[in-house]
PDB file of C-alpha atoms in Angstrom:
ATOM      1  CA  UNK Z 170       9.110  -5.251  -5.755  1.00 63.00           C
ATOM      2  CA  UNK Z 171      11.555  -4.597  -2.623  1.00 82.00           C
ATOM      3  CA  UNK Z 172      14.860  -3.925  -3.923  1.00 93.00           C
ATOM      4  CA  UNK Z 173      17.920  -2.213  -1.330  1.00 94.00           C
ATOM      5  CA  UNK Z 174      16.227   1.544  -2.313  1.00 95.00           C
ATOM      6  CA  UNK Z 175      12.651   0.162  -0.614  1.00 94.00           C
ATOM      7  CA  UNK Z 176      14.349  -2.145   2.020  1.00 96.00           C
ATOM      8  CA  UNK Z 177      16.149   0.479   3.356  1.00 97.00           C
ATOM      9  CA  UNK Z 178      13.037   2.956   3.496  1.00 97.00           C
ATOM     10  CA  UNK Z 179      11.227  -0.157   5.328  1.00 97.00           C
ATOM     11  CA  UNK Z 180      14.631  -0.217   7.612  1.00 98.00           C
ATOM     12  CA  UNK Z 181      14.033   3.203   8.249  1.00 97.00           C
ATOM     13  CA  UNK Z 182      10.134   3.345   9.318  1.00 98.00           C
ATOM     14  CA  UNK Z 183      10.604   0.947  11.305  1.00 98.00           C
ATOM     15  CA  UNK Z 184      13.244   2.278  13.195  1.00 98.00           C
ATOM     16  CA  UNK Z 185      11.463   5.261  13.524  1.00 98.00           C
ATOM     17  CA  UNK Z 186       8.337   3.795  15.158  1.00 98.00           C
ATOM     18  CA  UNK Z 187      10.554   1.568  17.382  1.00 98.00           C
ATOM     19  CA  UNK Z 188      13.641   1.836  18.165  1.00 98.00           C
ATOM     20  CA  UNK Z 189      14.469   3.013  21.714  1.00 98.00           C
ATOM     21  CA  UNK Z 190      10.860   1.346  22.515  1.00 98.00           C
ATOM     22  CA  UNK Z 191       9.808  -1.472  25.069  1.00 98.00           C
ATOM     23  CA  UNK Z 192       7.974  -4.041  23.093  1.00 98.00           C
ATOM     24  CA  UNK Z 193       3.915  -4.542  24.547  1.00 98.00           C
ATOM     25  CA  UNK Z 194       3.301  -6.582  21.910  1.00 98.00           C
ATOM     26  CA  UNK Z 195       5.259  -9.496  20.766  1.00 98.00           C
ATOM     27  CA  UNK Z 196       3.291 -12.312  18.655  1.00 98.00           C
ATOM     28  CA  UNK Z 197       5.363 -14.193  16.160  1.00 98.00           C
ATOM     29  CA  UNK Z 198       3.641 -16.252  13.872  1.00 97.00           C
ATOM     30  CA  UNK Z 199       5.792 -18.847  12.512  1.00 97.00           C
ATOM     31  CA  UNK Z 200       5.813 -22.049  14.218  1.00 96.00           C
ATOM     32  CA  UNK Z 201       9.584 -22.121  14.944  1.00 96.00           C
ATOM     33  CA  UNK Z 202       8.795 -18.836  16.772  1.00 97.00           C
ATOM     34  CA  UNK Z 203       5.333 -19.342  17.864  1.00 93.00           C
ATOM     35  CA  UNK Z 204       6.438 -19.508  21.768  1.00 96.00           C
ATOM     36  CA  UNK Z 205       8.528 -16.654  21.643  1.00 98.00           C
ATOM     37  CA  UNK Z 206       7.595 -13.490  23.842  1.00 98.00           C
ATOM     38  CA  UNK Z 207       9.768 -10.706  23.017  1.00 98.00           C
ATOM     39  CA  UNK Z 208       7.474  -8.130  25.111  1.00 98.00           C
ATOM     40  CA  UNK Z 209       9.577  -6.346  27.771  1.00 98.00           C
ATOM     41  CA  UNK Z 210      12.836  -5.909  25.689  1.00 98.00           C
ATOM     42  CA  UNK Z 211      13.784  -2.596  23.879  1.00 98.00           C
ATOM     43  CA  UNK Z 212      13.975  -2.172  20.302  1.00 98.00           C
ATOM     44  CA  UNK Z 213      17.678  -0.814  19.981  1.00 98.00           C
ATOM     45  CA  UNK Z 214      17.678  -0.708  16.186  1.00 98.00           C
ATOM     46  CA  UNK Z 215      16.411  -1.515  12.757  1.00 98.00           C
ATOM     47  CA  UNK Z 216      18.756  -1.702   9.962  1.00 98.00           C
ATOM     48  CA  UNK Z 217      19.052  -2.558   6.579  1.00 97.00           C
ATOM     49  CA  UNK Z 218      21.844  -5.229   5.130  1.00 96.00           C
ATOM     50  CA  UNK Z 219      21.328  -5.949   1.475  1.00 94.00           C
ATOM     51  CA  UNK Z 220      17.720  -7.173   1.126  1.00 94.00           C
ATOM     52  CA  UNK Z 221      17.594  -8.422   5.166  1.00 97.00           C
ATOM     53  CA  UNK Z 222      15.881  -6.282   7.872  1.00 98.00           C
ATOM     54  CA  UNK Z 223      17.463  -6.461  10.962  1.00 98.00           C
ATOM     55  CA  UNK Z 224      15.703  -5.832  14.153  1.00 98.00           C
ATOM     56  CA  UNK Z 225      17.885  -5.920  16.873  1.00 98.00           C
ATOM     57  CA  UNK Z 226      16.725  -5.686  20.804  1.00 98.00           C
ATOM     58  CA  UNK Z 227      18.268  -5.674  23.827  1.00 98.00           C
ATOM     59  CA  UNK Z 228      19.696  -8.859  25.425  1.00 98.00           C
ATOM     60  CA  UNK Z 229      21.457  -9.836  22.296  1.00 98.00           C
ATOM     61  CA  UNK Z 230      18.641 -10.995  20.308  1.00 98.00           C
ATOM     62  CA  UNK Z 231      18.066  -9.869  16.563  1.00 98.00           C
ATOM     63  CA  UNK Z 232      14.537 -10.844  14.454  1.00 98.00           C
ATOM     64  CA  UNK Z 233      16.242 -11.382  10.699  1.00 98.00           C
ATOM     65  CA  UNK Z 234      13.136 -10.637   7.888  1.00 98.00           C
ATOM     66  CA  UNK Z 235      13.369 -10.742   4.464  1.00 96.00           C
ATOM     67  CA  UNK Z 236      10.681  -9.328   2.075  1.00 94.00           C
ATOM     68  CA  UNK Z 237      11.427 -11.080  -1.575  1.00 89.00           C
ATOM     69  CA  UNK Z 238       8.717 -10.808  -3.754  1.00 86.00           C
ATOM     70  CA  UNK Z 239       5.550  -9.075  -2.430  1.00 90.00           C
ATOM     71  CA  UNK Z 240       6.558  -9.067   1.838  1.00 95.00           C
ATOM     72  CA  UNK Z 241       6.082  -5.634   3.482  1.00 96.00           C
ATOM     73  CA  UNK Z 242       6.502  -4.073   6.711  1.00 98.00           C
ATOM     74  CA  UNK Z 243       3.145  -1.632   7.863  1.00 98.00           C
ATOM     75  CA  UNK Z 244       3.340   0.590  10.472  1.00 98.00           C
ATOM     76  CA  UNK Z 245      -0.004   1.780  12.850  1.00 98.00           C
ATOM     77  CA  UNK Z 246      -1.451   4.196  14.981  1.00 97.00           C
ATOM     78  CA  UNK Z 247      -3.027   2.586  18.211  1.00 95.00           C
ATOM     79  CA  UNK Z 248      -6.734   1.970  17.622  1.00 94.00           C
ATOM     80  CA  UNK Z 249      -5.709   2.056  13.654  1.00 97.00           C
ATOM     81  CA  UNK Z 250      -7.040  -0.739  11.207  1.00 97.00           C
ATOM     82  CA  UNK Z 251      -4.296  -2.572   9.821  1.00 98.00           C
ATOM     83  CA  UNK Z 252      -4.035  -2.742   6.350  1.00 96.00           C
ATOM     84  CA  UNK Z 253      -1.521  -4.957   4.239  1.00 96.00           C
ATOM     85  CA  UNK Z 254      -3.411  -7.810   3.459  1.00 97.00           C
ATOM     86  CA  UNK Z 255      -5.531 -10.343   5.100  1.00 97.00           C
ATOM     87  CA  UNK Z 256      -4.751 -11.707   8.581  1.00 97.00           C
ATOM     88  CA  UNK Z 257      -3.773 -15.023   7.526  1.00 97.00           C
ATOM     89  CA  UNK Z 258      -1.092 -13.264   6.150  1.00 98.00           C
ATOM     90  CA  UNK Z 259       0.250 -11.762   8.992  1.00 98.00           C
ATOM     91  CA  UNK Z 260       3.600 -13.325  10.199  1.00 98.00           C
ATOM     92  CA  UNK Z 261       4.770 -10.741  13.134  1.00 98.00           C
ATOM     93  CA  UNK Z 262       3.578  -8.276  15.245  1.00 98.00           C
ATOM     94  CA  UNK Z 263       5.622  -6.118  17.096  1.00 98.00           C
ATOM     95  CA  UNK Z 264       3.889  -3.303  19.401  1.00 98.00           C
ATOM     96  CA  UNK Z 265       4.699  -0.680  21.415  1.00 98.00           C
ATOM     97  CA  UNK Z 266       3.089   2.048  23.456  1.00 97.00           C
ATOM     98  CA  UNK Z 267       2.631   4.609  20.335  1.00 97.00           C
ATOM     99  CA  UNK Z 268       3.045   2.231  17.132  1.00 98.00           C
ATOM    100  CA  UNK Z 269       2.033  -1.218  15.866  1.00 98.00           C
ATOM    101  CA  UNK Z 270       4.596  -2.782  13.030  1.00 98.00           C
ATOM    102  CA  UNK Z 271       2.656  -5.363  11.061  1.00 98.00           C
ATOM    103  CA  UNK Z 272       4.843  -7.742   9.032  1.00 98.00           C
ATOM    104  CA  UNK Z 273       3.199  -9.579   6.175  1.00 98.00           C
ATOM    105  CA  UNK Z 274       4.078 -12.734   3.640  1.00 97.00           C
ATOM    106  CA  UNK Z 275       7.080 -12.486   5.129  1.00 97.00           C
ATOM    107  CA  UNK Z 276       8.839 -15.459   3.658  1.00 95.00           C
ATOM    108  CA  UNK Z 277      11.891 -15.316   6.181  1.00 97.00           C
ATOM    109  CA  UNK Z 278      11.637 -14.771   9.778  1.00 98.00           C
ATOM    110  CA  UNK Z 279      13.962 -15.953  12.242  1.00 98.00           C
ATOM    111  CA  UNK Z 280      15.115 -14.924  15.417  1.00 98.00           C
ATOM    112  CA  UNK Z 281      19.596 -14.843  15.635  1.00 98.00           C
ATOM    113  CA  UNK Z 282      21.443 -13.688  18.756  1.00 98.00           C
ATOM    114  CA  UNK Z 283      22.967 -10.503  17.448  1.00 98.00           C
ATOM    115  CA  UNK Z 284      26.498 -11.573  17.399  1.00 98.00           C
ATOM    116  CA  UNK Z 285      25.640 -14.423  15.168  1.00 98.00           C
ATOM    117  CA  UNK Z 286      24.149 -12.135  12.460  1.00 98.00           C
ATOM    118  CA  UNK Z 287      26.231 -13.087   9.639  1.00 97.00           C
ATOM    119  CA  UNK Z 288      24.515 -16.963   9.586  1.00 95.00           C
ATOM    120  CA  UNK Z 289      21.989 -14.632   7.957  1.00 96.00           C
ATOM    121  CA  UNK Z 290      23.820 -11.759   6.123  1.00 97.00           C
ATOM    122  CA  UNK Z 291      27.421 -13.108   6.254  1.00 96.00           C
ATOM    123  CA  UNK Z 292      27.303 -14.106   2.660  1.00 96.00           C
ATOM    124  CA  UNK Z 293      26.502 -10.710   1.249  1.00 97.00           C
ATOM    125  CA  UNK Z 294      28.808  -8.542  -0.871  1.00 97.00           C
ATOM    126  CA  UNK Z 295      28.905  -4.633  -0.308  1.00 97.00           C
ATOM    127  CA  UNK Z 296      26.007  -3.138   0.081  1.00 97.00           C
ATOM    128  CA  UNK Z 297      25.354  -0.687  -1.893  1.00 97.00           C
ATOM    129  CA  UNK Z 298      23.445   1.753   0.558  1.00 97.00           C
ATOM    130  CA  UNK Z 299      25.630   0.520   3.584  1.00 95.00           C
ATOM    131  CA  UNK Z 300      28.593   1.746   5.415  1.00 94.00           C
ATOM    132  CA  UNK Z 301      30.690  -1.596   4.038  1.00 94.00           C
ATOM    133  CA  UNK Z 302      30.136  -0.128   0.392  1.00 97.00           C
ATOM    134  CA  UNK Z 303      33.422  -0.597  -1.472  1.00 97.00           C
ATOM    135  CA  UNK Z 304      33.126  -0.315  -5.161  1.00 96.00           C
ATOM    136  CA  UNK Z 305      36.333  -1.988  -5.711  1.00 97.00           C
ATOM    137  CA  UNK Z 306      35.377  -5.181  -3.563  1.00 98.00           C
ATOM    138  CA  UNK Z 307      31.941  -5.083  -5.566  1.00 98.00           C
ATOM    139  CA  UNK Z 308      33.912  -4.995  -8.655  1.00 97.00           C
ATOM    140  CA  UNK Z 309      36.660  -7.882  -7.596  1.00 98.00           C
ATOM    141  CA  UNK Z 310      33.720  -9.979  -6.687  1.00 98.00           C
ATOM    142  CA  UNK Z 311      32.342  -9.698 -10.122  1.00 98.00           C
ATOM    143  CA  UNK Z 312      35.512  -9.899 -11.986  1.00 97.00           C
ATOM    144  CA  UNK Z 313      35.977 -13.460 -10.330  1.00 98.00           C
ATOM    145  CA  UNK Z 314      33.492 -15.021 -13.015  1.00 98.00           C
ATOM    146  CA  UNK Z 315      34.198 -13.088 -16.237  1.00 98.00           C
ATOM    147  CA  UNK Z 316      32.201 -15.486 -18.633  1.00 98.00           C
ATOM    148  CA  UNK Z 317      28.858 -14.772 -16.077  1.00 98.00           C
ATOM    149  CA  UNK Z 318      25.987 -12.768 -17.391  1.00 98.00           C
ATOM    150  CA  UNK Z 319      25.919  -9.513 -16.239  1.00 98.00           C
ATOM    151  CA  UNK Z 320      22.242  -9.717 -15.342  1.00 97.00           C
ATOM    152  CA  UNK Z 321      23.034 -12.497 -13.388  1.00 97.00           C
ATOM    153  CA  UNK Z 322      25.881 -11.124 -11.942  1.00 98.00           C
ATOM    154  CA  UNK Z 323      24.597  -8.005 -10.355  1.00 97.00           C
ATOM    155  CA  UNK Z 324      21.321 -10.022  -9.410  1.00 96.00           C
ATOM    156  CA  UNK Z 325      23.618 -12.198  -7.386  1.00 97.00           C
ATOM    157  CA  UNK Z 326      23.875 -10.303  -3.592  1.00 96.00           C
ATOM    158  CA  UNK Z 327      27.225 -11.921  -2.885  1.00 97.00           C
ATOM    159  CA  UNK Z 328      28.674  -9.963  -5.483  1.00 98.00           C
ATOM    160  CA  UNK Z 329      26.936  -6.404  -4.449  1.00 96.00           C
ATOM    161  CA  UNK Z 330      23.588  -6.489  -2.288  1.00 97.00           C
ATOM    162  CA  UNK Z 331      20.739  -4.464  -3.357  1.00 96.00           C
ATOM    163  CA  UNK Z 332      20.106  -4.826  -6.675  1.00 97.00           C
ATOM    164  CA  UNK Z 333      16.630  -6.380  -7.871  1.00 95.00           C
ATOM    165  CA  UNK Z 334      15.348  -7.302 -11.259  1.00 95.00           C
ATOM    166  CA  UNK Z 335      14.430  -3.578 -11.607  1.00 96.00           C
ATOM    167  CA  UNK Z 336      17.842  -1.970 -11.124  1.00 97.00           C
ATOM    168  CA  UNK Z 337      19.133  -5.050 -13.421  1.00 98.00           C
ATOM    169  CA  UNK Z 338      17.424  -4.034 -16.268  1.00 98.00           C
ATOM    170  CA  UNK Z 339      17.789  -0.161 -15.835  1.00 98.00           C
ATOM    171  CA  UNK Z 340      21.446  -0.685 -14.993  1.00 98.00           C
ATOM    172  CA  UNK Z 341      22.444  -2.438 -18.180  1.00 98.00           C
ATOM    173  CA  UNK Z 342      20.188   0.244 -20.021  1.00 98.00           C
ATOM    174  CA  UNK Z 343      21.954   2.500 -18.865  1.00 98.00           C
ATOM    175  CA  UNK Z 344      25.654   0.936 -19.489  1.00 98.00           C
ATOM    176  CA  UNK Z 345      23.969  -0.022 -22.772  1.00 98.00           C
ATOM    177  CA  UNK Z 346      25.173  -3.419 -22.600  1.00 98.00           C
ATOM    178  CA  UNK Z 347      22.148  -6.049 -22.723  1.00 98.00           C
ATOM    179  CA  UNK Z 348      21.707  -8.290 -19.526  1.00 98.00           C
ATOM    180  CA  UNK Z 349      23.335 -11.625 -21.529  1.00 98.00           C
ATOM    181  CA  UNK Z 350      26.675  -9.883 -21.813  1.00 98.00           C
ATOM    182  CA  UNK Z 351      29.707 -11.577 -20.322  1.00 98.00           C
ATOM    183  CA  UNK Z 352      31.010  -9.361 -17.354  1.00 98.00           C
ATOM    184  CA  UNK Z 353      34.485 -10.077 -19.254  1.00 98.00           C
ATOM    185  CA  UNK Z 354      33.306  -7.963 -22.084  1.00 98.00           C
ATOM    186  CA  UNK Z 355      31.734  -4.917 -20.369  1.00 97.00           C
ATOM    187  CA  UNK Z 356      33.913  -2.480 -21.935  1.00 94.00           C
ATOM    188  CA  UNK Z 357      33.888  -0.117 -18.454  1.00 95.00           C
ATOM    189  CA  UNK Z 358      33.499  -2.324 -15.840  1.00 96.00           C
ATOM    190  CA  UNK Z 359      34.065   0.379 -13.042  1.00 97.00           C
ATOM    191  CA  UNK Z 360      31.294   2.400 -15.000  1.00 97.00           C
ATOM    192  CA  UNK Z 361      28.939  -0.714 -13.397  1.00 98.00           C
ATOM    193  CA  UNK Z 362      29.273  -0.326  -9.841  1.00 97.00           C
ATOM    194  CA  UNK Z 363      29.317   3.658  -9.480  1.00 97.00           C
ATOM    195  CA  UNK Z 364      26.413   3.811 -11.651  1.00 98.00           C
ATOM    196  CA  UNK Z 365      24.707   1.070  -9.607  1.00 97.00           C
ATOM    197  CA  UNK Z 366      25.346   2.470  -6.446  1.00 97.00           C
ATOM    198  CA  UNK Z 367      23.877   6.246  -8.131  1.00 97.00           C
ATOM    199  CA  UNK Z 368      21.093   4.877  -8.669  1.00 97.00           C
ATOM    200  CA  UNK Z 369      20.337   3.312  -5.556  1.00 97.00           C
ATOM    201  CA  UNK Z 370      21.376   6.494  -3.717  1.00 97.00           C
ATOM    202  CA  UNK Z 371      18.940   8.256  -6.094  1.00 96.00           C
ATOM    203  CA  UNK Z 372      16.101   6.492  -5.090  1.00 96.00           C
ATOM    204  CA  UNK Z 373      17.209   5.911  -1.524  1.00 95.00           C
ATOM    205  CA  UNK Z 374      14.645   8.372   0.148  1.00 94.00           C
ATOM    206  CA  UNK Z 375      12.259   8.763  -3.131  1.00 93.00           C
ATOM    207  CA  UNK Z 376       8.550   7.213  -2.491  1.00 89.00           C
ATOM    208  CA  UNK Z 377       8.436   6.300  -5.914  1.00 93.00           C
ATOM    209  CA  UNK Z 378      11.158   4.663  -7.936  1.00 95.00           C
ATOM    210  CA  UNK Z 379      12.998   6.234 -10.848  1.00 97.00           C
ATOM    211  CA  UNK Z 380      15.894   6.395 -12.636  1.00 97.00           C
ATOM    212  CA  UNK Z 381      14.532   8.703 -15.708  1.00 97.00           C
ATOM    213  CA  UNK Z 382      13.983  11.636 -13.323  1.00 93.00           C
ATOM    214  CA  UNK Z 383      10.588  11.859 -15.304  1.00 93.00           C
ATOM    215  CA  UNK Z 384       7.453  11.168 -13.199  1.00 92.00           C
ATOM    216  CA  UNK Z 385       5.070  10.588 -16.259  1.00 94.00           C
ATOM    217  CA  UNK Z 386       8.317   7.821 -17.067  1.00 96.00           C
ATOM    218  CA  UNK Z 387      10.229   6.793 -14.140  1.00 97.00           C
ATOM    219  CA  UNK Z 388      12.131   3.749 -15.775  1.00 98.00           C
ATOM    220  CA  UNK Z 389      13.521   3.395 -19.165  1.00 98.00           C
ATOM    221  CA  UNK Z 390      12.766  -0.082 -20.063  1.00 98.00           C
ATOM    222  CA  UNK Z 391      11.337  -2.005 -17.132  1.00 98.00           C
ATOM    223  CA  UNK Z 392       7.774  -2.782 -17.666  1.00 97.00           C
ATOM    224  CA  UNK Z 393       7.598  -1.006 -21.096  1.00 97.00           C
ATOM    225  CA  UNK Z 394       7.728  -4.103 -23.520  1.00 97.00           C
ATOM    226  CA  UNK Z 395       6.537  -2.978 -26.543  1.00 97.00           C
ATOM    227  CA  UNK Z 396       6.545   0.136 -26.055  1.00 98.00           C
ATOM    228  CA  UNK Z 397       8.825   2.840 -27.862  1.00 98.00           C
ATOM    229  CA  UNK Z 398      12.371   2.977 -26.008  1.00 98.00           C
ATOM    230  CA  UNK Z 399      12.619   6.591 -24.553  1.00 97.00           C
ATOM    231  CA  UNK Z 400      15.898   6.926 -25.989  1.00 97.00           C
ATOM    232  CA  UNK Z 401      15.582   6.115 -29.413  1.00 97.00           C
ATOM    233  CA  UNK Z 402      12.457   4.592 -30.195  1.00 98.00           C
ATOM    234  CA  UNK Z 403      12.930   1.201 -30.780  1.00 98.00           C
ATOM    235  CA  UNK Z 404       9.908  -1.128 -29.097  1.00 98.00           C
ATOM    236  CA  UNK Z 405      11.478  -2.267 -25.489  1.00 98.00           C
ATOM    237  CA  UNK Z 406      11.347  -6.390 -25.460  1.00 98.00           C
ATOM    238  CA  UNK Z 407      11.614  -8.605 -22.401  1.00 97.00           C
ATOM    239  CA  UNK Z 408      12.483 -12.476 -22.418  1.00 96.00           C
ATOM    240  CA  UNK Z 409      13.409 -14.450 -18.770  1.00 94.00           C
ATOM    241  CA  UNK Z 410      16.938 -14.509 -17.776  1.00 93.00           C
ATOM    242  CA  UNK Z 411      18.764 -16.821 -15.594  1.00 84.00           C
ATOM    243  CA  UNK Z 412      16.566 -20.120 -13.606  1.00 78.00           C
ATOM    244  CA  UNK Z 413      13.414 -20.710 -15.329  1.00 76.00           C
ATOM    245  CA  UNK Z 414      11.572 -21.525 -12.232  1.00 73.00           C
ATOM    246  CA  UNK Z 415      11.508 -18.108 -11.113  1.00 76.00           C
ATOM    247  CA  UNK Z 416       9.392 -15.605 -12.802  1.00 77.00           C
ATOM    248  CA  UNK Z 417      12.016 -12.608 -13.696  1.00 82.00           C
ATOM    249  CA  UNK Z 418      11.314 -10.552 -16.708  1.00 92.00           C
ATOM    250  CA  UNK Z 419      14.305  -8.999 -18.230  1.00 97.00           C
ATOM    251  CA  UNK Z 420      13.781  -5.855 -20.201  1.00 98.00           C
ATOM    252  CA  UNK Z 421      16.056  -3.884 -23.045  1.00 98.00           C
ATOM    253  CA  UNK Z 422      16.345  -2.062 -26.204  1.00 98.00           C
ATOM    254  CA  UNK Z 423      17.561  -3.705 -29.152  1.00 97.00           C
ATOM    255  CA  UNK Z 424      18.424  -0.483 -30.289  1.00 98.00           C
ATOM    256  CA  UNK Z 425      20.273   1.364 -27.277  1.00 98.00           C
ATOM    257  CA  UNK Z 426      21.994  -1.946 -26.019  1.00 98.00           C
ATOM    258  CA  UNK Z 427      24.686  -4.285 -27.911  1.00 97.00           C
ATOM    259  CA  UNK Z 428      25.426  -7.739 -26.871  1.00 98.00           C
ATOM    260  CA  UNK Z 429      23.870 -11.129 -27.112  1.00 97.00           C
ATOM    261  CA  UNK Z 430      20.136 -11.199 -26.538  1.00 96.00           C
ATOM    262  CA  UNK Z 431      17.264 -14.389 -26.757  1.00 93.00           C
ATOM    263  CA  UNK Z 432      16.498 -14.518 -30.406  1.00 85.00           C
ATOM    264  CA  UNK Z 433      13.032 -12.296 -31.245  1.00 67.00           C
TER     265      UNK Z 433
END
């Protein structure tokens, strides 16, 4: 599940195969963008804003991707088979002389002039692995809605950009506050954002997500329903928070974590 830790390690592959690159390769398949050549430019970045990979080139022109759910960004050799997922799958390919990037189910892809970026990212809070981090910004955002769910709050990337239903749950572990809290209550509410952005910075460069530090148990609570809590061994539950027409499991201890929570 892509959350700011794994876009930013996407931001930074990709960069690395192609930045400072003229493009060979340029086939864009999404029908807004299915005349499009981009071969002949440069790649002069990639970066990562929030959840958004940004691709810019020269000539002012920036391809904006966003990975949600299951997207993903492959890189390849030349003469290397491409592996990611079907081709019907495929939305972008982007080539140069020594690497191939392969973008699939790539629910967003649009192509911005650069200067115009923030029709795409403008909306964003701080983000939590960029240079605009400000923790008290992140935390004035929050503060704004007091009676708001703190689940919902920190899933929300205008108030910080990053976290994913992953984080969420291991963040209010952590804080040992359960997701349905009002941000108004949180009895530490600077506590929220410097642990959030430790834990992103943790797992900024790590292939494999954790916030236990354990590799036999890399998350305290997310994924483990029913399963003994790591802390104090209460069975982990999970119920959906926030709109019920998207599929996001919430996880917590009953034990480790006070605050209102679905009934059992």
């Amino acid at each position: 599940m892509p959350e700011g830790d794994t876009v930013h390690q996407a931001a930074g592959r990709l960069h690395q195969a192609l930045a400072g690159q003229e493009l060979t390769v340029s086939d864009l398949r999404v029908p807004r963008l299915a005349t499009v050549d981009l071969t002949g430019r440069t790649v002069l970045e990639v970066v990562a804003r929030g959840k958004h990979l940004l691709t810019r080139l020269e000539g002012g022109l920036t391809l904006h991707s966003h990975l949600r759910m299951d997207g993903s960004w492959r890189i390849f050799a030349p003469g290397e088979r491409w592996r990611g997922g079907p081709g019907h799958q495929i939305r972008a390919v982007l080539g140069t002389a020594s690497r191939t990037a392969v973008g699939y189910r790539l629910p967003v892809l649009e192509l911005l002039r650069t200067p115009a970026e923030d029709e795409a990212v403008g909306h964003l809070g701080p983000d939590l692995l960029g240079p605009d981090w400000s923790p008290a910004e992140a935390l004035a955002r929050l503060a704004a809605a007091p009676e708001r769910e703190v689940g919902e709050a920190v899933l929300d990337q205008r108030n910080l950009a990053g976290i994913g239903n992953v984080f969420k749950s291991e963040l209010c572990f952590l804080l040992r506050v359960t997701p349905w809290l009002p941000v108004g209550e949180l009895p530490d509410p600077e506590r929220l954002t410097t642990l959030a952005a430790r834990l992103l910075e943790a797992n900024r460069h790590r292939p494999r997500r954790t916030t236990t530090g354990r590799p036999d148990r890399p998350l305290y609570v997310y994924g483990r329903a029913g399963r003994p809590c790591l802390r104090c061994g209460t069975p982990v539950r999970t119920a959906q928070q926030g709109d019920p027409t998207r599929e996001r499991p919430t996880y917590w201890c009953p034990g480790c974590q006070r605050g209102p929570a679905p009934a059992a």
